[in-house]
mmCIF file of N, CA, C and O in Angstrom:
data_model
loop_
_atom_site.group_PDB
_atom_site.id
_atom_site.type_symbol
_atom_site.label_atom_id
_atom_site.label_comp_id
_atom_site.label_asym_id
_atom_site.label_seq_id
_atom_site.Cartn_x
_atom_site.Cartn_y
_atom_site.Cartn_z
ATOM 1 N N MET G 1071 -34.257 -0.091 34.297
ATOM 2 C CA MET G 1071 -33.140 -0.478 33.520
ATOM 3 C C MET G 1071 -33.059 0.641 32.424
ATOM 4 O O MET G 1071 -34.032 1.118 32.546
ATOM 5 N N ARG G 1072 -32.323 1.217 31.664
ATOM 6 C CA ARG G 1072 -31.936 2.619 31.222
ATOM 7 C C ARG G 1072 -32.410 1.845 29.381
ATOM 8 O O ARG G 1072 -31.370 1.015 29.045
ATOM 9 N N ALA G 1073 -33.142 2.481 29.139
ATOM 10 C CA ALA G 1073 -33.106 1.865 27.092
ATOM 11 C C ALA G 1073 -32.451 2.384 26.565
ATOM 12 O O ALA G 1073 -31.799 3.394 26.372
ATOM 13 N N VAL G 1074 -31.815 1.464 25.438
ATOM 14 C CA VAL G 1074 -30.788 1.718 24.861
ATOM 15 C C VAL G 1074 -31.768 2.546 23.590
ATOM 16 O O VAL G 1074 -32.504 1.991 22.850
ATOM 17 N N ASN G 1075 -30.966 4.455 22.733
ATOM 18 C CA ASN G 1075 -31.420 5.322 22.074
ATOM 19 C C ASN G 1075 -31.144 3.976 20.630
ATOM 20 O O ASN G 1075 -29.920 4.576 20.291
ATOM 21 N N ILE G 1076 -32.153 3.012 19.969
ATOM 22 C CA ILE G 1076 -31.236 2.374 18.645
ATOM 23 C C ILE G 1076 -30.523 3.926 17.984
ATOM 24 O O ILE G 1076 -30.000 3.676 17.266
ATOM 25 N N ASP G 1077 -32.136 4.893 17.737
ATOM 26 C CA ASP G 1077 -31.538 5.767 16.157
ATOM 27 C C ASP G 1077 -30.153 6.353 16.293
ATOM 28 O O ASP G 1077 -29.400 6.637 16.077
ATOM 29 N N ALA G 1078 -29.775 6.658 17.448
ATOM 30 C CA ALA G 1078 -28.978 7.584 18.300
ATOM 31 C C ALA G 1078 -27.597 6.802 18.466
ATOM 32 O O ALA G 1078 -26.832 6.420 17.703
ATOM 33 N N PHE G 1079 -27.819 5.479 18.785
ATOM 34 C CA PHE G 1079 -26.925 4.476 18.292
ATOM 35 C C PHE G 1079 -26.337 4.385 16.676
ATOM 36 O O PHE G 1079 -24.918 4.284 16.338
ATOM 37 N N LEU G 1080 -27.483 4.048 16.454
ATOM 38 C CA LEU G 1080 -26.890 4.230 14.360
ATOM 39 C C LEU G 1080 -26.497 5.334 13.902
ATOM 40 O O LEU G 1080 -25.855 5.184 13.026
ATOM 41 N N LEU G 1081 -27.211 6.423 14.749
ATOM 42 C CA LEU G 1081 -26.645 7.419 13.739
ATOM 43 C C LEU G 1081 -24.960 7.815 13.989
ATOM 44 O O LEU G 1081 -24.237 8.126 12.977
ATOM 45 N N THR G 1082 -24.527 7.611 15.364
ATOM 46 C CA THR G 1082 -23.471 7.245 15.743
ATOM 47 C C THR G 1082 -22.387 6.382 14.948
ATOM 48 O O THR G 1082 -21.228 6.685 14.767
ATOM 49 N N MET G 1083 -22.841 5.182 14.822
ATOM 50 C CA MET G 1083 -21.630 4.028 13.778
ATOM 51 C C MET G 1083 -21.783 4.604 12.454
ATOM 52 O O MET G 1083 -20.687 4.775 12.105
ATOM 53 N N PHE G 1084 -22.769 5.204 12.328
ATOM 54 C CA PHE G 1084 -22.796 6.050 10.611
ATOM 55 C C PHE G 1084 -21.651 7.168 10.438
ATOM 56 O O PHE G 1084 -20.921 6.804 9.446
ATOM 57 N N LYS G 1085 -21.570 7.576 11.418
ATOM 58 C CA LYS G 1085 -20.863 9.124 11.626
ATOM 59 C C LYS G 1085 -19.522 8.352 11.744
ATOM 60 O O LYS G 1085 -18.009 8.692 10.800
ATOM 61 N N VAL G 1086 -19.409 6.980 12.740
ATOM 62 C CA VAL G 1086 -17.789 6.783 13.206
ATOM 63 C C VAL G 1086 -17.271 5.648 11.239
ATOM 64 O O VAL G 1086 -16.274 5.625 11.362
ATOM 65 N N VAL G 1087 -18.182 4.905 10.829
ATOM 66 C CA VAL G 1087 -17.826 4.207 9.388
ATOM 67 C C VAL G 1087 -17.516 5.010 8.787
ATOM 68 O O VAL G 1087 -16.864 5.376 7.774
ATOM 69 N N GLY G 1088 -19.135 6.072 8.831
ATOM 70 C CA GLY G 1088 -17.779 7.403 6.632
ATOM 71 C C GLY G 1088 -16.434 8.291 7.945
ATOM 72 O O GLY G 1088 -16.724 8.122 6.637
ATOM 73 N N ALA G 1089 -16.253 8.098 8.928
ATOM 74 C CA ALA G 1089 -15.279 9.234 8.913
ATOM 75 C C ALA G 1089 -13.924 7.993 8.647
ATOM 76 O O ALA G 1089 -12.810 8.340 7.710
ATOM 77 N N PHE G 1090 -13.950 6.716 9.260
ATOM 78 C CA PHE G 1090 -13.277 5.407 8.735
ATOM 79 C C PHE G 1090 -12.832 5.936 7.032
ATOM 80 O O PHE G 1090 -11.807 6.098 6.952
ATOM 81 N N THR G 1091 -14.427 5.422 6.273
ATOM 82 C CA THR G 1091 -13.915 5.358 4.984
ATOM 83 C C THR G 1091 -13.346 7.114 4.371
ATOM 84 O O THR G 1091 -13.010 6.401 3.887
ATOM 85 N N LEU G 1092 -13.617 7.896 4.127
ATOM 86 C CA LEU G 1092 -13.701 9.308 4.547
ATOM 87 C C LEU G 1092 -11.835 9.390 4.274
ATOM 88 O O LEU G 1092 -11.420 9.266 3.843
ATOM 89 N N THR G 1093 -11.151 8.814 5.555
ATOM 90 C CA THR G 1093 -10.059 8.929 6.202
ATOM 91 C C THR G 1093 -9.003 8.244 5.347
ATOM 92 O O THR G 1093 -8.543 8.198 4.619
ATOM 93 N N GLY G 1094 -9.696 7.443 4.373
ATOM 94 C CA GLY G 1094 -8.887 5.706 3.920
ATOM 95 C C GLY G 1094 -9.274 6.059 2.798
ATOM 96 O O GLY G 1094 -8.653 5.995 1.649
ATOM 97 N N LEU G 1095 -10.392 6.969 2.251
ATOM 98 C CA LEU G 1095 -10.386 6.974 1.070
ATOM 99 C C LEU G 1095 -9.081 8.459 -0.256
ATOM 100 O O LEU G 1095 -8.902 8.992 -0.851
ATOM 101 N N ILE G 1096 -9.145 9.283 1.108
ATOM 102 C CA ILE G 1096 -8.113 10.381 1.734
ATOM 103 C C ILE G 1096 -7.060 9.747 1.295
ATOM 104 O O ILE G 1096 -5.991 9.905 0.327
ATOM 105 N N ALA G 1097 -6.754 8.657 1.866
ATOM 106 C CA ALA G 1097 -5.696 8.273 2.098
ATOM 107 C C ALA G 1097 -5.004 7.458 1.312
ATOM 108 O O ALA G 1097 -3.559 7.630 0.627
ATOM 109 N N TRP G 1098 -5.516 6.783 0.368
ATOM 110 C CA TRP G 1098 -5.911 6.054 -1.180
ATOM 111 C C TRP G 1098 -5.235 6.824 -2.221
ATOM 112 O O TRP G 1098 -4.006 6.282 -2.885
ATOM 113 N N LEU G 1099 -6.120 8.187 -2.436
ATOM 114 C CA LEU G 1099 -5.855 9.035 -3.505
ATOM 115 C C LEU G 1099 -4.456 9.696 -3.257
ATOM 116 O O LEU G 1099 -3.756 10.076 -4.286
ATOM 117 N N GLY G 1100 -3.899 9.522 -2.063
ATOM 118 C CA GLY G 1100 -3.146 10.820 -1.569
ATOM 119 C C GLY G 1100 -1.437 9.345 -1.888
ATOM 120 O O GLY G 1100 -1.131 9.834 -2.630
ATOM 121 N N ILE G 1101 -1.687 7.798 -2.076
ATOM 122 C CA ILE G 1101 -1.097 7.681 -1.829
ATOM 123 C C ILE G 1101 -0.607 7.424 -3.127
ATOM 124 O O ILE G 1101 0.251 7.085 -3.966
ATOM 125 N N GLU G 1102 -1.999 6.860 -4.281
ATOM 126 C CA GLU G 1102 -1.973 6.973 -5.284
ATOM 127 C C GLU G 1102 -1.452 7.943 -6.588
ATOM 128 O O GLU G 1102 -0.458 7.835 -7.227
ATOM 129 N N ALA G 1103 -1.762 9.007 -5.699
ATOM 130 C CA ALA G 1103 -0.936 10.037 -6.296
ATOM 131 C C ALA G 1103 0.529 9.752 -5.857
ATOM 132 O O ALA G 1103 1.462 10.336 -6.809
ATOM 133 N N TRP G 1104 0.867 9.920 -5.484
ATOM 134 C CA TRP G 1104 2.354 9.739 -4.574
ATOM 135 C C TRP G 1104 2.988 8.987 -5.031
ATOM 136 O O TRP G 1104 4.355 9.501 -5.614
ATOM 137 N N LEU G 1105 2.406 7.568 -5.961
ATOM 138 C CA LEU G 1105 3.087 6.698 -6.573
ATOM 139 C C LEU G 1105 2.784 7.416 -8.499
ATOM 140 O O LEU G 1105 3.876 7.406 -8.823
ATOM 141 N N GLU G 1106 1.915 7.928 -8.342
ATOM 142 C CA GLU G 1106 1.979 8.425 -9.855
ATOM 143 C C GLU G 1106 3.483 9.746 -10.003
ATOM 144 O O GLU G 1106 3.364 9.750 -11.223
ATOM 145 N N PHE G 1107 3.385 10.663 -9.379
ATOM 146 C CA PHE G 1107 4.444 11.231 -9.277
ATOM 147 C C PHE G 1107 5.741 10.754 -9.060
ATOM 148 O O PHE G 1107 7.337 10.842 -9.804
ATOM 149 N N PHE G 1108 6.001 9.569 -8.004
ATOM 150 C CA PHE G 1108 7.463 8.541 -8.272
ATOM 151 C C PHE G 1108 7.870 8.397 -9.641
ATOM 152 O O PHE G 1108 8.591 8.074 -9.707
ATOM 153 N N ASP G 1109 6.852 7.680 -10.265
ATOM 154 C CA ASP G 1109 6.523 7.036 -11.736
ATOM 155 C C ASP G 1109 7.682 7.324 -11.827
ATOM 156 O O ASP G 1109 8.380 7.522 -12.938
ATOM 157 N N LYS G 1110 7.317 8.992 -12.321
ATOM 158 C CA LYS G 1110 8.294 9.921 -13.001
ATOM 159 C C LYS G 1110 9.597 10.438 -12.676
ATOM 160 O O LYS G 1110 9.825 11.843 -13.577
ATOM 161 N N THR G 1111 9.795 9.999 -11.504
ATOM 162 C CA THR G 1111 11.200 11.001 -10.997
ATOM 163 C C THR G 1111 12.284 9.993 -11.328
ATOM 164 O O THR G 1111 12.415 8.580 -11.716
ATOM 165 N N LYS G 1112 13.148 10.474 -11.317
ATOM 166 C CA LYS G 1112 14.638 9.770 -11.565
ATOM 167 C C LYS G 1112 15.400 8.735 -11.241
ATOM 168 O O LYS G 1112 15.592 7.698 -11.515
ATOM 169 N N THR G 1113 15.729 9.015 -9.450
ATOM 170 C CA THR G 1113 14.705 7.543 -8.705
ATOM 171 C C THR G 1113 14.488 6.264 -8.858
ATOM 172 O O THR G 1113 15.001 5.180 -9.302
ATOM 173 N N ALA G 1114 12.987 6.165 -9.622
ATOM 174 C CA ALA G 1114 12.195 5.054 -9.965
ATOM 175 C C ALA G 1114 12.638 4.828 -11.957
ATOM 176 O O ALA G 1114 12.843 3.519 -11.559
ATOM 177 N N ARG G 1115 13.373 5.793 -11.968
ATOM 178 C CA ARG G 1115 13.988 5.705 -13.079
ATOM 179 C C ARG G 1115 15.256 4.201 -13.042
ATOM 180 O O ARG G 1115 15.881 3.111 -14.522
ATOM 181 N N MET G 1116 15.930 4.900 -11.948
ATOM 182 C CA MET G 1116 17.110 4.460 -11.635
ATOM 183 C C MET G 1116 16.903 2.845 -10.800
ATOM 184 O O MET G 1116 17.279 2.034 -11.859
ATOM 185 N N ILE G 1117 16.368 2.777 -10.632
ATOM 186 C CA ILE G 1117 15.512 1.608 -9.853
ATOM 187 C C ILE G 1117 14.770 0.765 -10.725
ATOM 188 O O ILE G 1117 15.573 -0.224 -11.109
ATOM 189 N N LYS G 1118 14.138 1.002 -11.660
ATOM 190 C CA LYS G 1118 13.821 0.241 -13.185
ATOM 191 C C LYS G 1118 14.976 0.117 -13.386
ATOM 192 O O LYS G 1118 14.734 -1.500 -14.326
ATOM 193 N N GLU G 1119 16.812 0.404 -14.064
ATOM 194 C CA GLU G 1119 16.510 0.538 -14.212
ATOM 195 C C GLU G 1119 18.088 -0.615 -14.099
ATOM 196 O O GLU G 1119 18.230 -2.209 -14.721
ATOM 197 N N PHE G 1120 17.968 -0.851 -12.898
ATOM 198 C CA PHE G 1120 19.136 -1.353 -12.244
ATOM 199 C C PHE G 1120 18.565 -2.376 -12.064
ATOM 200 O O PHE G 1120 19.052 -4.245 -12.094
ATOM 201 N N ILE G 1121 17.064 -2.714 -11.837
ATOM 202 C CA ILE G 1121 16.690 -4.260 -11.987
ATOM 203 C C ILE G 1121 16.548 -4.423 -13.249
ATOM 204 O O ILE G 1121 16.583 -5.891 -13.216
ATOM 205 N N ARG G 1122 16.012 -4.027 -14.123
ATOM 206 C CA ARG G 1122 16.286 -4.979 -15.227
ATOM 207 C C ARG G 1122 17.684 -5.128 -15.151
ATOM 208 O O ARG G 1122 17.593 -6.676 -16.952
ATOM 209 N N GLU G 1123 18.409 -4.265 -15.506
ATOM 210 C CA GLU G 1123 20.112 -5.126 -15.779
ATOM 211 C C GLU G 1123 20.782 -5.878 -15.070
ATOM 212 O O GLU G 1123 21.038 -6.859 -15.252
ATOM 213 N N ASN G 1124 19.953 -6.368 -13.627
ATOM 214 C CA ASN G 1124 20.315 -7.547 -12.416
ATOM 215 C C ASN G 1124 19.304 -8.205 -12.093
ATOM 216 O O ASN G 1124 19.167 -8.355 -11.107
ATOM 217 N N ARG G 1125 18.235 -8.148 -12.710
ATOM 218 C CA ARG G 1125 17.119 -9.709 -12.651
ATOM 219 C C ARG G 1125 17.489 -10.226 -11.736
ATOM 220 O O ARG G 1125 16.363 -10.396 -11.305
ATOM 221 N N GLY G 1126 18.679 -11.664 -12.254
ATOM 222 C CA GLY G 1126 18.974 -12.378 -11.749
ATOM 223 C C GLY G 1126 19.045 -11.734 -10.427
ATOM 224 O O GLY G 1126 18.629 -12.904 -9.255
ATOM 225 N N TYR G 1127 19.634 -11.508 -9.892
ATOM 226 C CA TYR G 1127 20.033 -10.783 -8.419
ATOM 227 C C TYR G 1127 18.954 -10.118 -7.768
ATOM 228 O O TYR G 1127 18.769 -10.582 -6.299
ATOM 229 N N VAL G 1128 18.729 -9.759 -8.299
ATOM 230 C CA VAL G 1128 17.183 -9.204 -7.954
ATOM 231 C C VAL G 1128 16.270 -10.191 -7.379
ATOM 232 O O VAL G 1128 15.730 -10.457 -5.961
ATOM 233 N N GLU G 1129 15.846 -11.215 -8.413
ATOM 234 C CA GLU G 1129 15.571 -12.581 -7.454
ATOM 235 C C GLU G 1129 15.825 -13.363 -7.099
ATOM 236 O O GLU G 1129 15.154 -13.742 -5.570
ATOM 237 N N GLU G 1130 17.001 -13.682 -6.982
ATOM 238 C CA GLU G 1130 17.884 -14.472 -6.701
ATOM 239 C C GLU G 1130 17.817 -13.712 -4.498
ATOM 240 O O GLU G 1130 17.244 -14.311 -3.638
ATOM 241 N N TRP G 1131 17.806 -12.315 -4.692
ATOM 242 C CA TRP G 1131 17.706 -11.865 -3.163
ATOM 243 C C TRP G 1131 16.020 -12.030 -2.635
ATOM 244 O O TRP G 1131 15.724 -12.215 -1.660
ATOM 245 N N PHE G 1132 15.358 -11.573 -3.496
ATOM 246 C CA PHE G 1132 13.417 -12.259 -3.150
ATOM 247 C C PHE G 1132 12.796 -13.163 -2.668
ATOM 248 O O PHE G 1132 12.395 -13.460 -1.423
ATOM 249 N N LEU G 1133 13.921 -13.926 -3.404
ATOM 250 C CA LEU G 1133 13.337 -15.409 -2.657
ATOM 251 C C LEU G 1133 14.042 -15.264 -1.932
ATOM 252 O O LEU G 1133 13.922 -16.434 -0.614
ATOM 253 N N LYS G 1134 15.373 -15.265 -1.318
ATOM 254 C CA LYS G 1134 16.042 -15.948 -0.397
ATOM 255 C C LYS G 1134 15.280 -14.748 0.788
ATOM 256 O O LYS G 1134 15.077 -15.381 2.165
ATOM 257 N N LYS G 1135 14.675 -13.420 0.615
ATOM 258 C CA LYS G 1135 14.168 -13.138 1.462
ATOM 259 C C LYS G 1135 12.524 -13.205 2.119
ATOM 260 O O LYS G 1135 12.489 -13.509 3.088
ATOM 261 N N TYR G 1136 11.585 -13.350 0.570
ATOM 262 C CA TYR G 1136 10.677 -13.126 0.743
ATOM 263 C C TYR G 1136 10.294 -15.084 0.302
ATOM 264 O O TYR G 1136 8.866 -15.608 0.470
ATOM 265 N N GLY G 1137 11.125 -16.105 0.009
ATOM 266 C CA GLY G 1137 10.442 -17.079 -1.369
ATOM 267 C C GLY G 1137 9.808 -18.067 -0.069
ATOM 268 O O GLY G 1137 9.147 -18.567 0.367
ATOM 269 N N GLU G 1138 10.088 -18.168 1.112
ATOM 270 C CA GLU G 1138 9.453 -19.124 2.107
ATOM 271 C C GLU G 1138 8.230 -18.939 2.328
ATOM 272 O O GLU G 1138 7.014 -19.281 2.594
ATOM 273 N N GLU G 1139 8.577 -17.750 2.766
ATOM 274 C CA GLU G 1139 7.130 -17.042 3.600
ATOM 275 C C GLU G 1139 5.782 -16.701 1.744
ATOM 276 O O GLU G 1139 4.530 -17.212 2.216
ATOM 277 N N ARG G 1140 6.069 -16.793 0.698
ATOM 278 C CA ARG G 1140 4.981 -17.490 -0.227
ATOM 279 C C ARG G 1140 5.504 -18.641 -0.701
ATOM 280 O O ARG G 1140 4.575 -18.603 -2.084
ATOM 281 N N GLY G 1141 6.096 -19.732 0.064
ATOM 282 C CA GLY G 1141 5.474 -21.233 -0.881
ATOM 283 C C GLY G 1141 7.212 -21.538 -1.666
ATOM 284 O O GLY G 1141 6.979 -22.652 -2.488
ATOM 285 N N GLY G 1142 8.096 -20.113 -1.673
ATOM 286 C CA GLY G 1142 9.241 -20.371 -3.082
ATOM 287 C C GLY G 1142 9.616 -21.522 -2.089
ATOM 288 O O GLY G 1142 9.586 -21.761 -1.144
ATOM 289 N N ASP G 1143 10.909 -22.066 -2.787
ATOM 290 C CA ASP G 1143 11.461 -23.032 -3.062
ATOM 291 C C ASP G 1143 13.179 -21.824 -2.238
ATOM 292 O O ASP G 1143 14.448 -22.774 -1.964
ATOM 293 N N GLY G 1144 13.345 -20.908 -1.516
ATOM 294 C CA GLY G 1144 14.302 -20.235 -1.588
ATOM 295 C C GLY G 1144 14.605 -20.389 0.171
ATOM 296 O O GLY G 1144 14.695 -20.580 0.718
#
């Protein structure tokens, strides 16, 4: 039988988990930066204004589309 080198296994697992964590952190920071930038664009202001002016329509659409999944009565 072949013995398993536990140190090498743990080091490899640490590297893999570290790589996924670092990748996730970089992705998260990128998304946060993009959202911060998007909030300042004309498109975002237009979307927010449309939602403000047509809140009833937006709520009706949202409940029709997602109401049953979230336990609503839509």
